[in-house]
Amino acid sequence: MEVILSEKEKQYLLSTIRDIKGFPKPGIIFKDITTLLNDAKAFNFLMEHLEQRYKSYNLDFVAGIDSRGFIFGAALADRLKIGFVPVRKKGKLPSTTICEKYELEYGFDEVEIHIDAFCSIKNPRVLLIDDLLATGGTAKAASTIIKKTNANLVEMCFLIHLKEFGGLKKVQKNAPVYNILEV
Ligand code: AMP
């Protein structure tokens, strides 16, 4: 049976996330997850949920998106006793990488991973995780490079899905999606 949260549990987690209006620019409501992270009970509740959901997925790696995806991704990988792979913004990884460009409101950005990140396991099963799905540009690019390595992208997980930006359609083409909270 699929492990998901009840409405009450979702409301509880949502109540620990803070809205900051006008950050980083006017018109944006920034979902600040630092208040969830510094609430020991809420952070533990979230990580317990992720462990319960993913312990039966036979995953080999958790890949986390720069930078808040690193926090949940690394904590989950440790709980599942598997490896963690950072998907980084361009120019941060020291060895040979695969990269993918994606469009921002104004201009482009790029994410990359080490080309040998999943090499220790044959046909690796990978979960991709980030804190938030908005337009889907970042997650689409991240999932595309994971698939380029021939890894098996089993699922993408987002703590918060901001439905109004329509990103779900874009990323669902690459793998199934689990959104913990819908806003
Ligand atoms: P997008 O590529 O539009 O789906 O944006 C997702 C990425 O941008 C994630 O890595 C988020 O951390 C960040 N992000 C976008 N919008 C917000 C927001 N309103 N609040 C917090 N983070 C956001």
mmCIF file of N, CA and C in Angstrom, residues 34-162:
data_model
loop_
_atom_site.group_PDB
_atom_site.id
_atom_site.type_symbol
_atom_site.label_atom_id
_atom_site.label_comp_id
_atom_site.label_asym_id
_atom_site.label_seq_id
_atom_site.Cartn_x
_atom_site.Cartn_y
_atom_site.Cartn_z
ATOM 1 N N THR A 34 13.157 26.592 6.673
ATOM 2 C CA THR A 34 14.089 26.585 7.812
ATOM 3 C C THR A 34 13.328 26.439 9.133
ATOM 4 N N THR A 35 12.054 26.904 9.145
ATOM 5 C CA THR A 35 11.256 26.773 10.380
ATOM 6 C C THR A 35 10.851 25.314 10.624
ATOM 7 N N LEU A 36 10.688 24.555 9.540
ATOM 8 C CA LEU A 36 10.445 23.106 9.696
ATOM 9 C C LEU A 36 11.728 22.431 10.203
ATOM 10 N N LEU A 37 12.850 22.820 9.624
ATOM 11 C CA LEU A 37 14.132 22.171 9.976
ATOM 12 C C LEU A 37 14.523 22.420 11.429
ATOM 13 N N ASN A 38 14.244 23.628 11.930
ATOM 14 C CA ASN A 38 14.670 23.876 13.319
ATOM 15 C C ASN A 38 13.614 23.481 14.356
ATOM 16 N N ASP A 39 12.527 22.860 13.857
ATOM 17 C CA ASP A 39 11.534 22.259 14.748
ATOM 18 C C ASP A 39 11.845 20.742 14.776
ATOM 19 N N ALA A 40 12.493 20.296 15.833
ATOM 20 C CA ALA A 40 13.002 18.910 15.880
ATOM 21 C C ALA A 40 11.892 17.889 15.640
ATOM 22 N N LYS A 41 10.702 18.157 16.208
ATOM 23 C CA LYS A 41 9.588 17.206 16.083
ATOM 24 C C LYS A 41 9.114 17.127 14.622
ATOM 25 N N ALA A 42 9.004 18.288 13.979
ATOM 26 C CA ALA A 42 8.515 18.327 12.594
ATOM 27 C C ALA A 42 9.527 17.696 11.633
ATOM 28 N N PHE A 43 10.794 18.004 11.829
ATOM 29 C CA PHE A 43 11.837 17.455 10.938
ATOM 30 C C PHE A 43 11.882 15.935 11.083
ATOM 31 N N ASN A 44 11.807 15.455 12.321
ATOM 32 C CA ASN A 44 11.822 14.018 12.553
ATOM 33 C C ASN A 44 10.573 13.356 11.969
ATOM 34 N N PHE A 45 9.428 14.018 12.090
ATOM 35 C CA PHE A 45 8.170 13.488 11.542
ATOM 36 C C PHE A 45 8.282 13.329 10.020
ATOM 37 N N LEU A 46 8.823 14.366 9.368
ATOM 38 C CA LEU A 46 8.988 14.314 7.913
ATOM 39 C C LEU A 46 9.941 13.184 7.512
ATOM 40 N N MET A 47 11.063 13.077 8.207
ATOM 41 C CA MET A 47 12.056 12.062 7.828
ATOM 42 C C MET A 47 11.533 10.648 8.099
ATOM 43 N N GLU A 48 10.763 10.482 9.177
ATOM 44 C CA GLU A 48 10.139 9.170 9.459
ATOM 45 C C GLU A 48 9.203 8.790 8.310
ATOM 46 N N HIS A 49 8.424 9.779 7.856
ATOM 47 C CA HIS A 49 7.484 9.527 6.756
ATOM 48 C C HIS A 49 8.231 9.108 5.493
ATOM 49 N N LEU A 50 9.284 9.851 5.162
ATOM 50 C CA LEU A 50 10.038 9.527 3.945
ATOM 51 C C LEU A 50 10.671 8.139 4.057
ATOM 52 N N GLU A 51 11.170 7.810 5.234
ATOM 53 C CA GLU A 51 11.777 6.487 5.421
ATOM 54 C C GLU A 51 10.723 5.380 5.249
ATOM 55 N N GLN A 52 9.559 5.580 5.855
ATOM 56 C CA GLN A 52 8.496 4.565 5.751
ATOM 57 C C GLN A 52 8.057 4.392 4.296
ATOM 58 N N ARG A 53 7.941 5.519 3.582
ATOM 59 C CA ARG A 53 7.505 5.423 2.184
ATOM 60 C C ARG A 53 8.534 4.707 1.315
ATOM 61 N N TYR A 54 9.809 5.082 1.491
ATOM 62 C CA TYR A 54 10.808 4.637 0.516
ATOM 63 C C TYR A 54 11.588 3.385 0.903
ATOM 64 N N LYS A 55 11.349 2.854 2.115
ATOM 65 C CA LYS A 55 12.144 1.698 2.529
ATOM 66 C C LYS A 55 11.856 0.451 1.678
ATOM 67 N N SER A 56 10.674 0.425 1.040
ATOM 68 C CA SER A 56 10.337 -0.753 0.226
ATOM 69 C C SER A 56 10.614 -0.528 -1.271
ATOM 70 N N TYR A 57 11.225 0.589 -1.625
ATOM 71 C CA TYR A 57 11.443 0.915 -3.047
ATOM 72 C C TYR A 57 12.729 0.303 -3.614
ATOM 73 N N ASN A 58 13.502 -0.352 -2.767
ATOM 74 C CA ASN A 58 14.795 -0.917 -3.198
ATOM 75 C C ASN A 58 15.669 0.103 -3.921
ATOM 76 N N LEU A 59 15.807 1.269 -3.336
ATOM 77 C CA LEU A 59 16.595 2.334 -3.954
ATOM 78 C C LEU A 59 18.080 2.072 -3.756
ATOM 79 N N ASP A 60 18.877 2.571 -4.697
ATOM 80 C CA ASP A 60 20.341 2.500 -4.566
ATOM 81 C C ASP A 60 20.939 3.862 -4.225
ATOM 82 N N PHE A 61 20.263 4.942 -4.678
ATOM 83 C CA PHE A 61 20.762 6.303 -4.417
ATOM 84 C C PHE A 61 19.583 7.257 -4.212
ATOM 85 N N VAL A 62 19.829 8.279 -3.386
ATOM 86 C CA VAL A 62 18.955 9.447 -3.380
ATOM 87 C C VAL A 62 19.768 10.582 -3.995
ATOM 88 N N ALA A 63 19.187 11.265 -4.995
ATOM 89 C CA ALA A 63 19.816 12.448 -5.577
ATOM 90 C C ALA A 63 19.044 13.665 -5.082
ATOM 91 N N GLY A 64 19.750 14.686 -4.594
ATOM 92 C CA GLY A 64 19.103 15.885 -4.074
ATOM 93 C C GLY A 64 19.482 17.100 -4.897
ATOM 94 N N ILE A 65 18.493 17.997 -5.097
ATOM 95 C CA ILE A 65 18.742 19.203 -5.909
ATOM 96 C C ILE A 65 19.261 20.339 -5.028
ATOM 97 N N ASP A 66 20.292 21.016 -5.512
ATOM 98 C CA ASP A 66 20.965 22.162 -4.912
ATOM 99 C C ASP A 66 19.929 23.254 -4.564
ATOM 100 N N SER A 67 19.799 23.735 -3.338
ATOM 101 C CA SER A 67 20.566 23.266 -2.213
ATOM 102 C C SER A 67 19.683 22.640 -1.119
ATOM 103 N N ARG A 68 18.386 22.990 -1.106
ATOM 104 C CA ARG A 68 17.553 22.449 -0.019
ATOM 105 C C ARG A 68 17.247 20.968 -0.203
ATOM 106 N N GLY A 69 17.363 20.481 -1.437
ATOM 107 C CA GLY A 69 17.195 19.046 -1.669
ATOM 108 C C GLY A 69 18.325 18.241 -1.040
ATOM 109 N N PHE A 70 19.455 18.909 -0.775
ATOM 110 C CA PHE A 70 20.583 18.206 -0.128
ATOM 111 C C PHE A 70 20.209 17.814 1.297
ATOM 112 N N ILE A 71 19.458 18.686 1.957
ATOM 113 C CA ILE A 71 19.177 18.483 3.393
ATOM 114 C C ILE A 71 18.312 17.236 3.583
ATOM 115 N N PHE A 72 17.179 17.198 2.862
ATOM 116 C CA PHE A 72 16.274 16.051 3.002
ATOM 117 C C PHE A 72 16.866 14.810 2.335
ATOM 118 N N GLY A 73 17.516 15.024 1.200
ATOM 119 C CA GLY A 73 18.064 13.896 0.440
ATOM 120 C C GLY A 73 19.161 13.167 1.197
ATOM 121 N N ALA A 74 20.077 13.918 1.786
ATOM 122 C CA ALA A 74 21.187 13.280 2.500
ATOM 123 C C ALA A 74 20.677 12.590 3.763
ATOM 124 N N ALA A 75 19.732 13.230 4.458
ATOM 125 C CA ALA A 75 19.178 12.612 5.675
ATOM 126 C C ALA A 75 18.444 11.313 5.324
ATOM 127 N N LEU A 76 17.714 11.319 4.208
ATOM 128 C CA LEU A 76 16.979 10.118 3.805
ATOM 129 C C LEU A 76 17.933 9.012 3.360
ATOM 130 N N ALA A 77 18.952 9.380 2.580
ATOM 131 C CA ALA A 77 19.926 8.377 2.118
ATOM 132 C C ALA A 77 20.557 7.677 3.315
ATOM 133 N N ASP A 78 20.899 8.434 4.332
ATOM 134 C CA ASP A 78 21.498 7.835 5.525
ATOM 135 C C ASP A 78 20.509 6.890 6.213
ATOM 136 N N ARG A 79 19.262 7.302 6.324
ATOM 137 C CA ARG A 79 18.248 6.418 6.943
ATOM 138 C C ARG A 79 18.099 5.118 6.167
ATOM 139 N N LEU A 80 18.159 5.218 4.826
ATOM 140 C CA LEU A 80 17.977 4.024 3.986
ATOM 141 C C LEU A 80 19.290 3.265 3.796
ATOM 142 N N LYS A 81 20.373 3.822 4.346
ATOM 143 C CA LYS A 81 21.722 3.224 4.244
ATOM 144 C C LYS A 81 22.147 3.044 2.784
ATOM 145 N N ILE A 82 21.894 4.107 1.989
ATOM 146 C CA ILE A 82 22.308 4.103 0.580
ATOM 147 C C ILE A 82 23.080 5.398 0.310
ATOM 148 N N GLY A 83 23.618 5.524 -0.917
ATOM 149 C CA GLY A 83 24.441 6.683 -1.250
ATOM 150 C C GLY A 83 23.613 7.917 -1.584
ATOM 151 N N PHE A 84 24.265 9.078 -1.500
ATOM 152 C CA PHE A 84 23.635 10.353 -1.850
ATOM 153 C C PHE A 84 24.398 10.996 -3.006
ATOM 154 N N VAL A 85 23.663 11.564 -3.953
ATOM 155 C CA VAL A 85 24.275 12.245 -5.107
ATOM 156 C C VAL A 85 23.754 13.683 -5.190
ATOM 157 N N PRO A 86 24.652 14.685 -5.124
ATOM 158 C CA PRO A 86 24.188 16.064 -5.270
ATOM 159 C C PRO A 86 24.018 16.462 -6.741
ATOM 160 N N VAL A 87 22.856 17.049 -7.049
ATOM 161 C CA VAL A 87 22.653 17.681 -8.363
ATOM 162 C C VAL A 87 22.934 19.154 -8.128
ATOM 163 N N ARG A 88 24.028 19.669 -8.691
ATOM 164 C CA ARG A 88 24.479 21.011 -8.320
ATOM 165 C C ARG A 88 24.244 22.047 -9.404
ATOM 166 N N LYS A 89 24.206 23.302 -8.978
ATOM 167 C CA LYS A 89 24.194 24.407 -9.934
ATOM 168 C C LYS A 89 25.557 24.413 -10.626
ATOM 169 N N LYS A 90 25.578 24.917 -11.842
ATOM 170 C CA LYS A 90 26.783 24.838 -12.680
ATOM 171 C C LYS A 90 28.046 25.406 -12.002
ATOM 172 N N GLY A 91 29.152 24.701 -12.222
ATOM 173 C CA GLY A 91 30.450 25.221 -11.802
ATOM 174 C C GLY A 91 30.886 24.837 -10.400
ATOM 175 N N LYS A 92 30.125 23.983 -9.728
ATOM 176 C CA LYS A 92 30.463 23.634 -8.341
ATOM 177 C C LYS A 92 31.110 22.256 -8.223
ATOM 178 N N LEU A 93 30.898 21.385 -9.209
ATOM 179 C CA LEU A 93 31.417 20.020 -9.093
ATOM 180 C C LEU A 93 32.796 19.921 -9.736
ATOM 181 N N PRO A 94 33.761 19.272 -9.065
ATOM 182 C CA PRO A 94 35.146 19.321 -9.520
ATOM 183 C C PRO A 94 35.522 18.340 -10.632
ATOM 184 N N SER A 95 34.801 17.223 -10.780
ATOM 185 C CA SER A 95 35.207 16.223 -11.774
ATOM 186 C C SER A 95 34.347 16.360 -13.033
ATOM 187 N N THR A 96 34.433 15.376 -13.935
ATOM 188 C CA THR A 96 33.697 15.461 -15.205
ATOM 189 C C THR A 96 32.183 15.354 -14.941
ATOM 190 N N THR A 97 31.421 16.227 -15.584
ATOM 191 C CA THR A 97 29.971 16.284 -15.310
ATOM 192 C C THR A 97 29.129 16.125 -16.579
ATOM 193 N N ILE A 98 27.844 15.828 -16.353
ATOM 194 C CA ILE A 98 26.820 15.965 -17.400
ATOM 195 C C ILE A 98 25.977 17.149 -16.965
ATOM 196 N N CYS A 99 25.674 18.075 -17.899
ATOM 197 C CA CYS A 99 24.861 19.218 -17.472
ATOM 198 C C CYS A 99 23.655 19.431 -18.381
ATOM 199 N N GLU A 100 22.714 20.178 -17.871
ATOM 200 C CA GLU A 100 21.470 20.441 -18.608
ATOM 201 C C GLU A 100 21.039 21.876 -18.313
ATOM 202 N N LYS A 101 20.752 22.597 -19.403
ATOM 203 C CA LYS A 101 20.296 23.982 -19.272
ATOM 204 C C LYS A 101 18.793 24.030 -19.052
ATOM 205 N N TYR A 102 18.297 25.014 -18.333
ATOM 206 C CA TYR A 102 16.851 25.212 -18.255
ATOM 207 C C TYR A 102 16.539 26.694 -18.171
ATOM 208 N N GLU A 103 15.300 27.018 -18.567
ATOM 209 C CA GLU A 103 14.930 28.416 -18.692
ATOM 210 C C GLU A 103 14.417 28.979 -17.371
ATOM 211 N N LEU A 104 14.871 30.176 -17.041
ATOM 212 C CA LEU A 104 14.336 30.909 -15.894
ATOM 213 C C LEU A 104 13.422 32.002 -16.421
ATOM 214 N N GLU A 105 12.842 32.773 -15.525
ATOM 215 C CA GLU A 105 11.985 33.885 -15.947
ATOM 216 C C GLU A 105 12.768 34.819 -16.875
ATOM 217 N N TYR A 106 14.004 35.128 -16.441
ATOM 218 C CA TYR A 106 14.884 35.929 -17.297
ATOM 219 C C TYR A 106 16.178 35.150 -17.471
ATOM 220 N N GLY A 107 16.408 34.581 -18.641
ATOM 221 C CA GLY A 107 17.667 33.896 -18.917
ATOM 222 C C GLY A 107 17.633 32.409 -18.644
ATOM 223 N N PHE A 108 18.833 31.834 -18.409
ATOM 224 C CA PHE A 108 18.982 30.388 -18.267
ATOM 225 C C PHE A 108 19.810 30.053 -17.034
ATOM 226 N N ASP A 109 19.654 28.843 -16.560
ATOM 227 C CA ASP A 109 20.534 28.312 -15.524
ATOM 228 C C ASP A 109 20.915 26.901 -15.956
ATOM 229 N N GLU A 110 21.842 26.286 -15.211
ATOM 230 C CA GLU A 110 22.274 24.939 -15.568
ATOM 231 C C GLU A 110 22.482 24.116 -14.305
ATOM 232 N N VAL A 111 22.104 22.831 -14.361
ATOM 233 C CA VAL A 111 22.435 21.920 -13.254
ATOM 234 C C VAL A 111 23.342 20.828 -13.797
ATOM 235 N N GLU A 112 24.131 20.228 -12.905
ATOM 236 C CA GLU A 112 25.012 19.148 -13.359
ATOM 237 C C GLU A 112 25.237 18.101 -12.279
ATOM 238 N N ILE A 113 25.630 16.902 -12.730
ATOM 239 C CA ILE A 113 26.039 15.847 -11.803
ATOM 240 C C ILE A 113 27.344 15.243 -12.306
ATOM 241 N N HIS A 114 28.076 14.612 -11.417
ATOM 242 C CA HIS A 114 29.277 13.886 -11.843
ATOM 243 C C HIS A 114 28.861 12.712 -12.728
ATOM 244 N N ILE A 115 29.567 12.571 -13.830
ATOM 245 C CA ILE A 115 29.223 11.553 -14.823
ATOM 246 C C ILE A 115 29.292 10.142 -14.227
ATOM 247 N N ASP A 116 30.157 9.980 -13.203
ATOM 248 C CA ASP A 116 30.332 8.642 -12.601
ATOM 249 C C ASP A 116 29.576 8.491 -11.271
ATOM 250 N N ALA A 117 28.611 9.382 -11.021
ATOM 251 C CA ALA A 117 27.961 9.414 -9.699
ATOM 252 C C ALA A 117 27.279 8.099 -9.325
ATOM 253 N N PHE A 118 26.725 7.398 -10.313
ATOM 254 C CA PHE A 118 25.961 6.176 -10.009
ATOM 255 C C PHE A 118 26.721 4.910 -10.417
ATOM 256 N N CYS A 119 28.006 5.072 -10.773
ATOM 257 C CA CYS A 119 28.744 3.975 -11.423
ATOM 258 C C CYS A 119 29.015 2.758 -10.549
ATOM 259 N N SER A 120 28.922 2.912 -9.236
ATOM 260 C CA SER A 120 29.284 1.788 -8.366
ATOM 261 C C SER A 120 28.240 0.678 -8.393
ATOM 262 N N ILE A 121 27.055 0.955 -8.960
ATOM 263 C CA ILE A 121 25.971 -0.035 -8.986
ATOM 264 C C ILE A 121 25.435 -0.167 -10.405
ATOM 265 N N LYS A 122 25.203 -1.427 -10.837
ATOM 266 C CA LYS A 122 24.659 -1.678 -12.180
ATOM 267 C C LYS A 122 23.152 -1.413 -12.165
ATOM 268 N N ASN A 123 22.638 -0.747 -13.188
ATOM 269 C CA ASN A 123 21.204 -0.381 -13.258
ATOM 270 C C ASN A 123 20.689 0.218 -11.948
ATOM 271 N N PRO A 124 21.306 1.298 -11.475
ATOM 272 C CA PRO A 124 20.923 1.837 -10.167
ATOM 273 C C PRO A 124 19.500 2.395 -10.143
ATOM 274 N N ARG A 125 18.838 2.201 -9.000
ATOM 275 C CA ARG A 125 17.491 2.748 -8.784
ATOM 276 C C ARG A 125 17.633 4.030 -7.970
ATOM 277 N N VAL A 126 17.147 5.150 -8.566
ATOM 278 C CA VAL A 126 17.418 6.473 -8.001
ATOM 279 C C VAL A 126 16.113 7.204 -7.668
ATOM 280 N N LEU A 127 16.098 7.856 -6.499
ATOM 281 C CA LEU A 127 15.027 8.790 -6.141
ATOM 282 C C LEU A 127 15.596 10.199 -6.218
ATOM 283 N N LEU A 128 14.867 11.118 -6.871
ATOM 284 C CA LEU A 128 15.269 12.528 -6.918
ATOM 285 C C LEU A 128 14.397 13.322 -5.948
ATOM 286 N N ILE A 129 15.031 14.183 -5.154
ATOM 287 C CA ILE A 129 14.247 14.908 -4.141
ATOM 288 C C ILE A 129 14.608 16.398 -4.124
ATOM 289 N N ASP A 130 13.583 17.241 -3.891
ATOM 290 C CA ASP A 130 13.814 18.677 -3.689
ATOM 291 C C ASP A 130 12.741 19.209 -2.734
ATOM 292 N N ASP A 131 12.958 20.437 -2.261
ATOM 293 C CA ASP A 131 11.984 20.983 -1.318
ATOM 294 C C ASP A 131 10.712 21.438 -2.012
ATOM 295 N N LEU A 132 10.834 21.915 -3.276
ATOM 296 C CA LEU A 132 9.676 22.580 -3.865
ATOM 297 C C LEU A 132 9.623 22.436 -5.382
ATOM 298 N N LEU A 133 8.425 22.202 -5.896
ATOM 299 C CA LEU A 133 8.179 22.150 -7.338
ATOM 300 C C LEU A 133 7.309 23.345 -7.712
ATOM 301 N N ALA A 134 7.846 24.229 -8.564
ATOM 302 C CA ALA A 134 7.063 25.397 -9.016
ATOM 303 C C ALA A 134 6.839 25.273 -10.526
ATOM 304 N N THR A 135 7.695 25.897 -11.344
ATOM 305 C CA THR A 135 7.520 25.767 -12.805
ATOM 306 C C THR A 135 8.004 24.412 -13.316
ATOM 307 N N GLY A 136 8.807 23.741 -12.508
ATOM 308 C CA GLY A 136 9.312 22.422 -12.903
ATOM 309 C C GLY A 136 10.605 22.467 -13.703
ATOM 310 N N GLY A 137 11.093 23.661 -14.006
ATOM 311 C CA GLY A 137 12.311 23.780 -14.830
ATOM 312 C C GLY A 137 13.516 23.088 -14.205
ATOM 313 N N THR A 138 13.719 23.324 -12.920
ATOM 314 C CA THR A 138 14.880 22.752 -12.233
ATOM 315 C C THR A 138 14.784 21.221 -12.182
ATOM 316 N N ALA A 139 13.617 20.735 -11.773
ATOM 317 C CA ALA A 139 13.448 19.281 -11.622
ATOM 318 C C ALA A 139 13.467 18.570 -12.974
ATOM 319 N N LYS A 140 12.952 19.237 -14.006
ATOM 320 C CA LYS A 140 12.980 18.635 -15.353
ATOM 321 C C LYS A 140 14.432 18.451 -15.788
ATOM 322 N N ALA A 141 15.241 19.491 -15.596
ATOM 323 C CA ALA A 141 16.657 19.408 -15.997
ATOM 324 C C ALA A 141 17.386 18.367 -15.153
ATOM 325 N N ALA A 142 17.132 18.351 -13.844
ATOM 326 C CA ALA A 142 17.805 17.397 -12.955
ATOM 327 C C ALA A 142 17.433 15.961 -13.324
ATOM 328 N N SER A 143 16.153 15.733 -13.598
ATOM 329 C CA SER A 143 15.730 14.367 -13.937
ATOM 330 C C SER A 143 16.265 13.958 -15.306
ATOM 331 N N THR A 144 16.388 14.912 -16.205
ATOM 332 C CA THR A 144 16.917 14.600 -17.537
ATOM 333 C C THR A 144 18.379 14.156 -17.457
ATOM 334 N N ILE A 145 19.182 14.827 -16.633
ATOM 335 C CA ILE A 145 20.596 14.391 -16.567
ATOM 336 C C ILE A 145 20.728 13.039 -15.866
ATOM 337 N N ILE A 146 19.864 12.774 -14.897
ATOM 338 C CA ILE A 146 19.919 11.458 -14.232
ATOM 339 C C ILE A 146 19.605 10.364 -15.255
ATOM 340 N N LYS A 147 18.606 10.601 -16.086
ATOM 341 C CA LYS A 147 18.247 9.612 -17.096
ATOM 342 C C LYS A 147 19.353 9.458 -18.150
ATOM 343 N N LYS A 148 20.084 10.549 -18.415
ATOM 344 C CA LYS A 148 21.192 10.474 -19.382
ATOM 345 C C LYS A 148 22.306 9.544 -18.902
ATOM 346 N N THR A 149 22.413 9.351 -17.582
ATOM 347 C CA THR A 149 23.437 8.431 -17.059
ATOM 348 C C THR A 149 22.980 6.979 -17.169
ATOM 349 N N ASN A 150 21.765 6.760 -17.678
ATOM 350 C CA ASN A 150 21.152 5.427 -17.764
ATOM 351 C C ASN A 150 20.706 4.877 -16.419
ATOM 352 N N ALA A 151 20.689 5.732 -15.397
ATOM 353 C CA ALA A 151 20.137 5.288 -14.118
ATOM 354 C C ALA A 151 18.621 5.148 -14.259
ATOM 355 N N ASN A 152 18.038 4.336 -13.396
ATOM 356 C CA ASN A 152 16.596 4.138 -13.393
ATOM 357 C C ASN A 152 15.982 5.127 -12.393
ATOM 358 N N LEU A 153 15.375 6.194 -12.920
ATOM 359 C CA LEU A 153 14.766 7.210 -12.048
ATOM 360 C C LEU A 153 13.398 6.699 -11.594
ATOM 361 N N VAL A 154 13.338 6.219 -10.359
ATOM 362 C CA VAL A 154 12.159 5.514 -9.866
ATOM 363 C C VAL A 154 11.035 6.482 -9.508
ATOM 364 N N GLU A 155 11.400 7.623 -8.914
ATOM 365 C CA GLU A 155 10.385 8.606 -8.500
ATOM 366 C C GLU A 155 11.060 9.946 -8.246
ATOM 367 N N MET A 156 10.247 11.012 -8.312
ATOM 368 C CA MET A 156 10.703 12.335 -7.882
ATOM 369 C C MET A 156 9.821 12.745 -6.717
ATOM 370 N N CYS A 157 10.436 13.281 -5.661
ATOM 371 C CA CYS A 157 9.684 13.635 -4.457
ATOM 372 C C CYS A 157 9.898 15.113 -4.129
ATOM 373 N N PHE A 158 8.796 15.819 -3.886
ATOM 374 C CA PHE A 158 8.871 17.234 -3.503
ATOM 375 C C PHE A 158 8.105 17.435 -2.208
ATOM 376 N N LEU A 159 8.696 18.197 -1.306
ATOM 377 C CA LEU A 159 7.995 18.487 -0.057
ATOM 378 C C LEU A 159 6.756 19.335 -0.334
ATOM 379 N N ILE A 160 6.917 20.379 -1.175
ATOM 380 C CA ILE A 160 5.804 21.289 -1.480
ATOM 381 C C ILE A 160 5.618 21.385 -2.999
ATOM 382 N N HIS A 161 4.380 21.226 -3.444
ATOM 383 C CA HIS A 161 4.049 21.450 -4.851
ATOM 384 C C HIS A 161 3.187 22.708 -4.938
ATOM 385 N N LEU A 162 3.716 23.744 -5.593
ATOM 386 C CA LEU A 162 2.927 24.967 -5.820
ATOM 387 C C LEU A 162 2.161 24.776 -7.124
#
